[in-house]
Amino acid sequence: MVVCGKDASSNEALIRRYAKSENPIFHSDVSGAPFVLVMSDADATPQGTLDEAAQMAASHTTWAWQAGYASLDVFWVKASQLSKSPPSGEYLTRGSFMVRGKKNYFRGTRLALAVAVVGTGGKIEVVVAPVGAVSSKTATYVVITPGTHERARLASEIKERLLKLAPEGERAGIRTSRLEEIIAALPAKNGSVL
């Protein structure tokens, strides 16, 4: 399982409550970016999962998405390398951690996410994640990147495209999904559909 923080409070909770010492934690090289937690030991995590976690960390870095970046450098460390103890005379804000030791970099990680409406356990939900993660759940998805369409317009375009792409059996679930649910799942205030 891969989990992404949304703000300082959720970043703090993600690391303090859920991370185990050997779990990979991803972060972009930007202050204020979300943490992405991979809930498995670093040595046992497949490369594809690490790639997807890096893409989530880059794509959910709000200022980079809104500034229209195509890619961003992302690193991962084991949870045991994070500390709330800053060097003498320094202060860490809520949601911030010091990194001790070597960082493992993913250079030029693309900012792009897939969006789908999937049915799980009789419940319809909007999924926004890297393409590999979404394509394993459904063949009906659209890819979004940083762009100029504001959230409401982007959500409408996503829903429209999903309805065109979906086979007849999937369209009812897409039709019942609310635009507010799509808007809430988007990584930033703007974007474009590829």
Coordinates of N, CA, C and O in Angstrom, one line a residue:
M1 N 0.8 -1.2 0.0 CA 0.0 0.0 0.0 C 0.9 1.2 0.0 O 1.9 1.3 0.7
V2 N 0.5 2.3 -0.8 CA 1.2 3.5 -0.8 C 0.2 4.6 -0.4 O -0.9 4.7 -0.9
V3 N 0.7 5.5 0.6 CA -0.2 6.5 1.1 C 0.5 7.8 1.0 O 1.7 8.0 1.3
C4 N -0.3 8.9 0.6 CA 0.3 10.2 0.4 C -0.3 11.2 1.4 O -1.5 11.2 1.6
G5 N 0.5 12.0 2.0 CA 0.0 13.1 2.9 C -0.5 14.2 2.0 O -0.2 14.3 0.9
K6 N -1.3 15.1 2.7 CA -1.9 16.2 1.9 C -1.4 17.6 2.5 O -1.5 18.6 1.8
D7 N -1.1 17.6 3.8 CA -0.7 18.8 4.4 C 0.3 18.5 5.6 O 0.6 17.3 5.8
A8 N 0.7 19.5 6.3 CA 1.6 19.3 7.4 C 1.1 18.3 8.5 O 1.8 17.4 8.9
S9 N -0.2 18.4 8.8 CA -0.8 17.5 9.8 C -0.8 16.1 9.3 O -0.4 15.2 10.1
S10 N -1.2 15.8 8.1 CA -1.2 14.5 7.6 C 0.2 13.9 7.4 O 0.4 12.7 7.6
N11 N 1.1 14.8 7.0 CA 2.5 14.3 6.9 C 3.0 13.9 8.2 O 3.6 12.8 8.3
E12 N 2.7 14.6 9.3 CA 3.2 14.3 10.6 C 2.6 13.0 11.0 O 3.3 12.1 11.6
A13 N 1.3 12.8 10.8 CA 0.6 11.6 11.2 C 1.1 10.4 10.5 O 1.3 9.3 11.0
L14 N 1.3 10.6 9.2 CA 1.8 9.5 8.3 C 3.1 8.9 8.9 O 3.3 7.7 9.0
I15 N 4.1 9.8 9.2 CA 5.4 9.4 9.7 C 5.3 8.8 11.1 O 5.8 7.7 11.4
R16 N 4.7 9.6 12.0 CA 4.7 9.2 13.4 C 3.8 8.0 13.7 O 4.2 7.1 14.5
R17 N 2.6 7.8 13.1 CA 1.7 6.8 13.4 C 1.8 5.5 12.6 O 1.6 4.4 13.1
Y18 N 2.1 5.7 11.3 CA 2.0 4.6 10.4 C 3.3 4.0 9.9 O 3.4 2.8 9.5
A19 N 4.4 4.8 9.8 CA 5.6 4.4 9.2 C 6.4 3.5 10.2 O 6.5 3.7 11.4
K20 N 6.9 2.4 9.6 CA 7.8 1.5 10.3 C 9.2 1.8 9.9 O 9.4 2.3 8.8
S21 N 10.2 1.4 10.7 CA 11.6 1.9 10.4 C 12.1 1.6 9.0 O 12.9 2.3 8.5
E22 N 11.7 0.4 8.4 CA 12.3 0.0 7.1 C 11.4 0.5 5.9 O 11.8 0.2 4.8
N23 N 10.3 1.2 6.2 CA 9.5 1.6 5.1 C 10.1 2.8 4.3 O 10.7 3.7 4.9
P24 N 10.0 2.7 3.0 CA 10.5 3.9 2.2 C 9.6 5.1 2.3 O 8.3 4.9 2.3
I25 N 10.1 6.3 2.5 CA 9.4 7.5 2.6 C 9.9 8.4 1.5 O 11.1 8.6 1.4
F26 N 9.0 8.9 0.6 CA 9.4 9.7 -0.5 C 9.0 11.2 -0.2 O 8.0 11.4 0.5
H27 N 9.8 12.1 -0.8 CA 9.6 13.5 -0.7 C 10.3 14.2 -1.8 O 11.3 13.7 -2.3
S28 N 9.7 15.2 -2.4 CA 10.4 16.0 -3.4 C 11.4 16.9 -2.7 O 11.4 17.1 -1.5
D29 N 12.3 17.4 -3.5 CA 13.4 18.3 -3.0 C 12.9 19.7 -2.7 O 13.5 20.7 -3.0
V30 N 11.6 19.8 -2.2 CA 11.0 21.1 -2.0 C 10.3 21.1 -0.6 O 9.6 20.2 -0.3
S31 N 10.5 22.2 0.1 CA 9.9 22.3 1.4 C 8.4 22.5 1.2 O 7.9 23.1 0.2
G32 N 7.6 21.8 2.1 CA 6.2 21.9 2.0 C 5.5 20.8 1.1 O 4.3 20.8 1.0
A33 N 6.3 19.9 0.5 CA 5.8 18.9 -0.3 C 5.3 17.7 0.6 O 5.6 17.6 1.7
P34 N 4.4 16.9 0.0 CA 3.8 15.8 0.8 C 4.9 14.7 1.0 O 5.7 14.5 0.2
F35 N 4.7 13.9 2.1 CA 5.4 12.7 2.2 C 4.6 11.6 1.6 O 3.3 11.6 1.6
V36 N 5.2 10.6 1.0 CA 4.6 9.4 0.4 C 5.2 8.2 1.1 O 6.4 8.0 1.1
L37 N 4.4 7.4 1.8 CA 4.8 6.3 2.5 C 4.5 5.0 1.8 O 3.3 4.8 1.4
V38 N 5.5 4.1 1.6 CA 5.3 2.8 1.0 C 5.3 1.8 2.2 O 6.3 1.7 2.9
M39 N 4.2 1.2 2.4 CA 4.1 0.3 3.6 C 4.6 -1.1 3.4 O 3.8 -2.0 3.4
S40 N 5.9 -1.2 3.1 CA 6.6 -2.4 3.0 C 8.0 -2.2 3.3 O 8.5 -1.0 3.2
D41 N 8.8 -3.2 3.6 CA 10.3 -3.0 3.8 C 10.9 -2.5 2.5 O 10.6 -3.0 1.4
A42 N 11.8 -1.6 2.6 CA 12.5 -1.1 1.4 C 13.1 -2.2 0.5 O 13.0 -2.1 -0.7
D43 N 13.8 -3.1 1.1 CA 14.4 -4.2 0.4 C 13.5 -5.1 -0.3 O 13.8 -5.8 -1.3
A44 N 12.2 -5.2 0.1 CA 11.2 -6.1 -0.5 C 10.3 -5.4 -1.4 O 9.4 -6.0 -2.0
T45 N 10.5 -4.1 -1.6 CA 9.6 -3.3 -2.4 C 10.0 -3.4 -3.9 O 11.1 -3.0 -4.2
P46 N 9.1 -3.8 -4.8 CA 9.5 -3.9 -6.2 C 9.8 -2.5 -6.8 O 9.3 -1.5 -6.4
Q47 N 10.7 -2.5 -7.8 CA 11.1 -1.2 -8.4 C 9.9 -0.4 -9.0 O 9.8 0.8 -8.9
G48 N 8.9 -1.1 -9.6 CA 7.7 -0.5 -10.1 C 7.0 0.3 -9.0 O 6.5 1.4 -9.3
T49 N 6.9 -0.2 -7.8 CA 6.2 0.5 -6.7 C 7.0 1.7 -6.3 O 6.4 2.8 -6.1
L50 N 8.3 1.6 -6.3 CA 9.2 2.8 -6.0 C 9.0 3.8 -7.0 O 8.9 5.0 -6.7
D51 N 8.9 3.5 -8.3 CA 8.7 4.4 -9.4 C 7.4 5.1 -9.2 O 7.3 6.4 -9.4
E52 N 6.3 4.4 -8.9 CA 5.0 5.0 -8.8 C 5.0 5.9 -7.5 O 4.3 7.0 -7.6
A53 N 5.6 5.5 -6.4 CA 5.6 6.4 -5.2 C 6.4 7.7 -5.5 O 6.0 8.7 -5.1
A54 N 7.5 7.6 -6.3 CA 8.2 8.8 -6.7 C 7.3 9.7 -7.5 O 7.3 10.9 -7.3
Q55 N 6.5 9.1 -8.4 CA 5.6 9.9 -9.3 C 4.5 10.6 -8.4 O 4.1 11.7 -8.7
M56 N 4.0 9.9 -7.4 CA 3.0 10.4 -6.5 C 3.6 11.6 -5.8 O 3.0 12.7 -5.6
A57 N 4.8 11.5 -5.3 CA 5.5 12.5 -4.5 C 5.7 13.8 -5.4 O 5.4 14.9 -4.9
A58 N 6.1 13.6 -6.6 CA 6.3 14.7 -7.5 C 5.0 15.3 -7.9 O 4.9 16.6 -7.8
S59 N 4.0 14.5 -8.3 CA 2.8 15.1 -8.8 C 1.9 15.7 -7.7 O 1.1 16.6 -8.0
H60 N 2.1 15.4 -6.4 CA 1.4 16.0 -5.3 C 2.1 17.1 -4.7 O 1.7 17.6 -3.7
T61 N 3.2 17.5 -5.3 CA 3.9 18.8 -4.9 C 3.2 19.9 -5.5 O 3.4 20.3 -6.6
T62 N 2.3 20.5 -4.8 CA 1.3 21.4 -5.3 C 1.9 22.6 -6.0 O 1.5 22.9 -7.1
W63 N 2.9 23.3 -5.4 CA 3.5 24.4 -6.1 C 4.1 24.1 -7.4 O 4.0 24.8 -8.4
A64 N 4.7 22.9 -7.6 CA 5.4 22.5 -8.8 C 4.3 22.2 -9.9 O 4.4 22.6 -11.0
W65 N 3.2 21.6 -9.4 CA 2.1 21.3 -10.4 C 1.5 22.6 -10.9 O 1.3 22.8 -12.0
Q66 N 1.2 23.5 -9.9 CA 0.6 24.8 -10.3 C 1.5 25.7 -11.1 O 1.1 26.5 -11.9
A67 N 2.8 25.5 -10.9 CA 3.8 26.3 -11.7 C 4.0 25.7 -13.1 O 4.7 26.3 -13.9
G68 N 3.4 24.5 -13.3 CA 3.5 23.9 -14.7 C 4.8 23.1 -14.9 O 5.2 22.8 -16.0
Y69 N 5.5 22.7 -13.8 CA 6.7 21.8 -14.0 C 6.3 20.5 -14.7 O 5.3 19.9 -14.5
A70 N 7.2 20.1 -15.6 CA 7.0 18.8 -16.3 C 7.6 17.7 -15.4 O 7.1 16.5 -15.5
S71 N 8.6 18.0 -14.7 CA 9.3 16.9 -13.9 C 9.9 17.6 -12.6 O 10.0 18.8 -12.5
L72 N 10.3 16.7 -11.7 CA 10.8 17.2 -10.4 C 11.7 16.1 -9.8 O 11.4 14.9 -10.0
D73 N 12.7 16.5 -9.1 CA 13.6 15.5 -8.4 C 12.9 15.1 -7.1 O 12.4 15.9 -6.4
V74 N 12.9 13.8 -6.9 CA 12.3 13.2 -5.7 C 13.3 12.2 -5.1 O 14.1 11.6 -5.8
F75 N 13.3 12.1 -3.7 CA 14.2 11.2 -3.1 C 13.4 10.3 -2.1 O 12.3 10.6 -1.8
W76 N 14.0 9.2 -1.7 CA 13.4 8.4 -0.7 C 14.5 8.0 0.3 O 15.6 7.9 0.0
V77 N 14.0 7.8 1.5 CA 14.8 7.4 2.6 C 14.0 6.4 3.4 O 12.8 6.3 3.3
K78 N 14.7 5.6 4.3 CA 13.9 4.7 5.2 C 13.4 5.6 6.3 O 14.0 6.6 6.7
A79 N 12.2 5.2 6.9 CA 11.6 6.0 7.9 C 12.6 6.2 9.1 O 12.5 7.2 9.8
S80 N 13.4 5.2 9.3 CA 14.4 5.3 10.5 C 15.4 6.5 10.3 O 16.1 6.9 11.2
Q81 N 15.5 7.0 9.0 CA 16.4 8.1 8.8 C 15.8 9.5 9.0 O 16.5 10.5 8.9
L82 N 14.5 9.5 9.4 CA 13.8 10.8 9.7 C 13.9 11.0 11.2 O 13.7 10.1 12.0
S83 N 14.0 12.3 11.5 CA 14.1 12.7 12.9 C 13.4 14.0 13.1 O 13.4 14.9 12.3
K84 N 12.8 14.2 14.3 CA 12.2 15.4 14.7 C 13.2 16.3 15.5 O 12.9 17.3 16.0
S85 N 14.5 15.8 15.6 CA 15.5 16.6 16.4 C 16.4 17.4 15.4 O 17.2 16.8 14.8
P86 N 16.2 18.7 15.4 CA 17.0 19.5 14.5 C 18.3 19.8 15.1 O 18.5 19.6 16.3
P87 N 19.3 20.3 14.3 CA 20.6 20.7 14.9 C 20.4 21.8 15.9 O 19.4 22.5 15.8
S88 N 21.3 22.0 16.8 CA 21.2 23.0 17.8 C 21.0 24.4 17.2 O 21.6 24.7 16.2
G89 N 20.0 25.1 17.8 CA 19.7 26.4 17.3 C 18.7 26.5 16.2 O 18.4 27.6 15.7
E90 N 18.3 25.3 15.7 CA 17.3 25.3 14.6 C 16.0 24.8 15.1 O 15.9 24.1 16.1
Y91 N 14.9 25.0 14.3 CA 13.6 24.7 14.7 C 12.9 24.0 13.5 O 13.1 24.4 12.3
L92 N 12.1 22.9 13.8 CA 11.4 22.2 12.7 C 9.9 22.5 12.9 O 9.3 22.4 14.0
T93 N 9.3 23.0 11.8 CA 7.8 23.2 11.8 C 7.1 21.9 11.8 O 7.6 20.9 11.5
R94 N 5.8 22.0 12.1 CA 4.9 20.8 12.1 C 4.9 20.2 10.7 O 4.9 20.9 9.7
G95 N 5.1 18.9 10.6 CA 5.1 18.2 9.4 C 6.5 18.1 8.8 O 6.7 17.4 7.7
S96 N 7.5 18.7 9.4 CA 8.9 18.7 8.9 C 9.7 17.7 9.7 O 9.5 17.5 10.9
F97 N 10.7 17.1 9.0 CA 11.6 16.1 9.6 C 13.0 16.4 9.1 O 13.2 16.8 7.9
M98 N 14.0 16.1 9.9 CA 15.4 16.1 9.4 C 15.7 14.7 8.8 O 15.2 13.7 9.2
V99 N 16.5 14.7 7.7 CA 16.9 13.5 7.1 C 18.3 13.2 7.5 O 19.2 14.0 7.3
R100 N 18.6 12.0 8.0 CA 19.9 11.6 8.4 C 20.4 10.5 7.5 O 19.7 9.6 7.2
G101 N 21.6 10.7 6.9 CA 22.1 9.7 6.0 C 21.8 9.9 4.5 O 21.4 11.0 4.1
K102 N 22.1 8.9 3.7 CA 22.0 8.9 2.3 C 20.5 9.0 1.8 O 19.7 8.3 2.2
K103 N 20.3 9.9 0.8 CA 19.0 10.0 0.1 C 19.2 9.2 -1.2 O 20.2 9.3 -1.9
N104 N 18.1 8.5 -1.6 CA 18.1 7.8 -2.9 C 17.2 8.6 -3.8 O 16.0 8.7 -3.6
Y105 N 17.8 9.1 -4.9 CA 17.2 10.0 -5.8 C 16.5 9.4 -7.0 O 17.0 8.4 -7.6
F106 N 15.4 10.0 -7.4 CA 14.7 9.7 -8.7 C 14.8 11.1 -9.4 O 14.0 12.0 -9.0
R107 N 15.7 11.2 -10.3 CA 15.8 12.5 -11.0 C 14.8 12.7 -12.2 O 14.5 11.7 -12.9
G108 N 14.3 13.8 -12.3 CA 13.4 14.1 -13.4 C 12.1 13.3 -13.4 O 11.7 12.9 -14.5
T109 N 11.5 13.1 -12.3 CA 10.3 12.4 -12.2 C 9.1 13.2 -12.8 O 8.9 14.3 -12.4
R110 N 8.4 12.6 -13.7 CA 7.3 13.2 -14.4 C 6.1 13.5 -13.6 O 5.7 12.7 -12.8
L111 N 5.6 14.7 -13.7 CA 4.3 15.1 -13.0 C 3.2 14.7 -13.9 O 2.9 15.4 -14.9
A112 N 2.5 13.6 -13.6 CA 1.4 13.1 -14.3 C 0.7 12.1 -13.5 O 1.3 11.3 -12.8
L113 N -0.7 12.1 -13.5 CA -1.5 11.1 -12.8 C -2.6 10.6 -13.6 O -3.1 11.3 -14.5
A114 N -3.0 9.4 -13.4 CA -4.2 8.8 -14.0 C -5.4 9.1 -13.1 O -5.3 9.0 -11.9
V115 N -6.6 9.3 -13.7 CA -7.8 9.5 -13.0 C -8.8 8.5 -13.5 O -9.0 8.3 -14.7
A116 N -9.5 7.8 -12.6 CA -10.5 6.8 -13.0 C -11.6 6.8 -11.9 O -11.5 7.3 -10.8
V117 N -12.8 6.3 -12.3 CA -13.9 6.0 -11.4 C -14.0 4.5 -11.3 O -14.3 3.9 -12.4
V118 N -13.8 3.9 -10.2 CA -13.8 2.5 -10.1 C -14.8 2.0 -9.0 O -15.1 2.8 -8.1
G119 N -15.4 0.9 -9.2 CA -16.3 0.3 -8.2 C -15.5 -0.8 -7.4 O -14.9 -1.7 -8.0
T120 N -15.5 -0.6 -6.1 CA -14.9 -1.5 -5.2 C -15.8 -1.9 -4.1 O -16.3 -1.0 -3.4
G121 N -16.1 -3.1 -3.9 CA -17.0 -3.6 -2.9 C -18.4 -2.9 -2.9 O -19.0 -2.6 -1.9
G122 N -18.9 -2.7 -4.1 CA -20.2 -2.1 -4.3 C -20.2 -0.6 -4.2 O -21.3 0.1 -4.3
K123 N -19.1 0.0 -3.9 CA -19.0 1.5 -3.7 C -18.2 2.1 -4.9 O -17.2 1.5 -5.3
I124 N -18.6 3.2 -5.4 CA -18.0 3.9 -6.5 C -17.0 4.9 -5.9 O -17.4 5.7 -5.1
E125 N -15.8 5.0 -6.4 CA -14.9 6.0 -5.9 C -14.0 6.5 -7.0 O -13.7 5.8 -8.0
V126 N -13.5 7.7 -6.8 CA -12.6 8.4 -7.7 C -11.2 8.0 -7.3 O -10.8 8.1 -6.1
V127 N -10.4 7.5 -8.2 CA -9.0 7.2 -7.9 C -8.1 8.1 -8.8 O -8.2 8.2 -10.0
V128 N -7.1 8.7 -8.1 CA -6.1 9.5 -8.7 C -4.7 9.0 -8.3 O -4.4 9.1 -7.1
A129 N -4.0 8.4 -9.2 CA -2.7 7.8 -8.8 C -1.9 7.7 -10.1 O -2.3 8.0 -11.2
P130 N -0.6 7.2 -9.9 CA 0.2 6.9 -11.1 C -0.5 5.9 -12.1 O -1.3 5.1 -11.6
V131 N -0.2 6.0 -13.4 CA -0.9 5.2 -14.4 C -0.8 3.7 -14.1 O -1.8 3.0 -14.2
G132 N 0.4 3.2 -13.7 CA 0.5 1.8 -13.4 C -0.5 1.3 -12.3 O -1.1 0.3 -12.4
A133 N -0.6 2.1 -11.2 CA -1.5 1.8 -10.1 C -3.0 1.8 -10.6 O -3.8 0.9 -10.2
V134 N -3.4 2.8 -11.4 CA -4.8 2.9 -11.9 C -5.1 1.8 -12.9 O -6.1 1.2 -12.9
S135 N -4.1 1.6 -13.9 CA -4.4 0.6 -14.9 C -4.5 -0.8 -14.4 O -5.1 -1.6 -15.1
S136 N -4.0 -1.1 -13.2 CA -4.2 -2.4 -12.6 C -5.6 -2.6 -12.1 O -6.0 -3.7 -11.9
K137 N -6.4 -1.5 -11.9 CA -7.7 -1.5 -11.4 C -8.8 -1.4 -12.6 O -9.9 -2.0 -12.4
T138 N -8.4 -0.7 -13.6 CA -9.4 -0.5 -14.7 C -8.7 -0.1 -16.0 O -7.6 0.5 -15.9
A139 N -9.3 -0.4 -17.1 CA -8.7 0.1 -18.4 C -9.2 1.4 -18.8 O -8.8 2.0 -19.8
T140 N -10.2 2.0 -18.0 CA -10.8 3.2 -18.4 C -10.3 4.3 -17.4 O -10.7 4.4 -16.3
Y141 N -9.4 5.1 -17.9 CA -8.8 6.2 -17.2 C -8.3 7.3 -18.1 O -8.1 7.0 -19.3
V142 N -8.1 8.5 -17.6 CA -7.5 9.6 -18.3 C -6.2 10.0 -17.6 O -6.1 9.8 -16.4
V143 N -5.3 10.6 -18.3 CA -4.0 11.1 -17.7 C -4.1 12.6 -17.6 O -4.4 13.2 -18.6
I144 N -3.8 13.1 -16.4 CA -3.7 14.6 -16.3 C -2.3 15.0 -16.0 O -1.5 14.2 -15.5
T145 N -2.0 16.2 -16.4 CA -0.7 16.8 -16.2 C -0.9 18.3 -15.7 O -2.0 18.8 -15.8
P146 N 0.1 19.0 -15.3 CA 0.0 20.4 -15.0 C -0.5 21.1 -16.2 O -0.2 20.8 -17.4
G147 N -1.4 22.1 -16.0 CA -2.0 22.8 -17.2 C -2.7 24.0 -16.7 O -2.7 24.4 -15.5
T148 N -3.5 24.6 -17.6 CA -4.2 25.8 -17.3 C -5.7 25.8 -17.0 O -6.3 26.7 -16.6
H149 N -6.3 24.6 -17.1 CA -7.7 24.5 -16.8 C -7.9 24.4 -15.3 O -7.3 23.7 -14.6
E150 N -8.9 25.3 -14.8 CA -9.1 25.3 -13.4 C -9.9 24.0 -13.0 O -10.4 23.4 -13.8
R151 N -9.9 23.7 -11.7 CA -10.4 22.5 -11.2 C -11.8 22.1 -11.7 O -12.0 20.9 -12.1
A152 N -12.7 22.9 -11.6 CA -14.1 22.6 -12.0 C -14.2 22.2 -13.5 O -14.8 21.2 -13.9
R153 N -13.5 23.0 -14.3 CA -13.5 22.7 -15.8 C -12.7 21.4 -16.0 O -13.1 20.6 -16.8
L154 N -11.6 21.2 -15.3 CA -10.8 20.0 -15.5 C -11.6 18.7 -15.1 O -11.7 17.7 -15.8
A155 N -12.4 18.8 -13.9 CA -13.2 17.7 -13.5 C -14.3 17.4 -14.5 O -14.5 16.2 -14.7
S156 N -14.9 18.4 -15.1 CA -15.9 18.2 -16.1 C -15.3 17.5 -17.3 O -15.9 16.5 -17.8
E157 N -14.2 17.9 -17.7 CA -13.5 17.3 -18.9 C -13.1 15.9 -18.6 O -13.3 15.0 -19.4
I158 N -12.6 15.6 -17.4 CA -12.3 14.2 -17.0 C -13.5 13.3 -17.1 O -13.5 12.3 -17.6
K159 N -14.6 13.8 -16.5 CA -15.8 13.0 -16.4 C -16.3 12.7 -17.9 O -16.7 11.6 -18.2
E160 N -16.3 13.7 -18.7 CA -16.7 13.6 -20.1 C -15.9 12.6 -20.8 O -16.4 11.7 -21.5
R161 N -14.6 12.7 -20.7 CA -13.7 11.8 -21.4 C -13.8 10.3 -20.9 O -13.8 9.4 -21.7
L162 N -14.0 10.2 -19.6 CA -14.2 8.8 -19.0 C -15.5 8.2 -19.6 O -15.5 7.0 -19.9
L163 N -16.6 9.0 -19.7 CA -17.8 8.5 -20.2 C -17.6 8.0 -21.7 O -18.2 7.0 -22.1
K164 N -16.8 8.8 -22.5 CA -16.6 8.4 -23.9 C -15.7 7.1 -24.0 O -16.0 6.3 -24.9
L165 N -14.8 7.0 -23.1 CA -13.9 5.8 -23.1 C -14.5 4.5 -22.5 O -14.1 3.5 -22.9
A166 N -15.3 4.7 -21.6 CA -15.8 3.5 -20.8 C -16.8 2.6 -21.6 O -17.6 3.1 -22.4
P167 N -16.6 1.3 -21.4 CA -17.6 0.4 -22.0 C -19.0 0.7 -21.3 O -19.1 1.2 -20.2
E168 N -20.1 0.3 -22.0 CA -21.4 0.5 -21.5 C -21.6 0.1 -20.0 O -22.2 0.9 -19.2
G169 N -21.0 -1.0 -19.6 CA -21.2 -1.5 -18.2 C -20.6 -0.6 -17.1 O -21.0 -0.6 -16.0
E170 N -19.6 0.2 -17.5 CA -18.9 1.1 -16.5 C -19.5 2.5 -16.5 O -19.2 3.3 -15.6
R171 N -20.3 2.9 -17.5 CA -20.8 4.3 -17.6 C -21.7 4.7 -16.5 O -21.7 5.8 -16.0
A172 N -22.5 3.8 -16.0 CA -23.5 4.1 -14.9 C -22.7 4.6 -13.7 O -23.1 5.6 -13.0
G173 N -21.6 3.9 -13.3 CA -20.8 4.3 -12.1 C -20.2 5.7 -12.3 O -20.1 6.5 -11.4
I174 N -19.7 6.0 -13.6 CA -19.1 7.3 -13.9 C -20.1 8.4 -13.8 O -19.9 9.4 -13.3
R175 N -21.3 8.1 -14.4 CA -22.4 9.1 -14.3 C -22.8 9.5 -12.9 O -23.1 10.6 -12.6
T176 N -22.8 8.5 -12.0 CA -23.2 8.8 -10.6 C -22.1 9.5 -9.8 O -22.4 10.0 -8.7
S177 N -20.9 9.4 -10.3 CA -19.8 10.1 -9.5 C -20.0 11.6 -9.6 O -20.4 12.2 -10.7
R178 N -19.8 12.3 -8.5 CA -20.1 13.7 -8.4 C -18.8 14.5 -8.8 O -17.7 14.1 -8.5
L179 N -19.0 15.6 -9.5 CA -17.8 16.5 -9.8 C -17.0 16.9 -8.6 O -15.8 17.0 -8.7
E180 N -17.7 17.1 -7.5 CA -17.0 17.5 -6.2 C -16.0 16.4 -5.8 O -15.0 16.7 -5.2
E181 N -16.4 15.1 -6.0 CA -15.5 14.0 -5.7 C -14.2 14.1 -6.5 O -13.1 13.8 -6.1
I182 N -14.4 14.3 -7.8 CA -13.2 14.4 -8.7 C -12.4 15.6 -8.3 O -11.2 15.5 -8.2
I183 N -13.0 16.8 -8.1 CA -12.3 18.0 -7.7 C -11.4 17.7 -6.5 O -10.3 18.1 -6.4
A184 N -12.0 17.1 -5.4 CA -11.3 16.9 -4.2 C -10.1 15.9 -4.4 O -9.2 16.0 -3.6
A185 N -10.2 15.1 -5.3 CA -9.1 14.1 -5.5 C -7.9 14.7 -6.4 O -6.8 14.1 -6.4
L186 N -8.1 15.8 -7.0 CA -7.1 16.4 -7.9 C -5.9 16.9 -7.1 O -6.1 17.4 -6.0
P187 N -4.7 16.9 -7.6 CA -3.5 17.3 -6.9 C -3.4 18.8 -6.7 O -2.6 19.3 -5.8
A188 N -4.0 19.6 -7.5 CA -3.8 21.1 -7.4 C -5.0 21.8 -8.0 O -6.0 21.2 -8.4
K189 N -4.9 23.1 -8.1 CA -6.0 24.0 -8.6 C -6.2 24.0 -10.1 O -7.2 24.6 -10.6
N190 N -5.2 23.4 -10.8 CA -5.4 23.5 -12.3 C -4.7 22.2 -12.9 O -4.1 21.5 -12.2
G191 N -4.9 22.1 -14.2 CA -4.3 20.9 -14.9 C -4.9 20.8 -16.3 O -5.7 21.6 -16.7
S192 N -4.4 19.8 -17.0 CA -4.9 19.5 -18.3 C -5.0 18.0 -18.5 O -4.3 17.2 -17.9
V193 N -5.9 17.6 -19.4 CA -6.1 16.2 -19.7 C -5.3 15.9 -21.0 O -5.4 16.6 -21.9
L194 N -4.5 14.8 -20.9 CA -3.7 14.5 -22.1 C -4.6 13.8 -23.1 O -5.6 13.2 -22.8

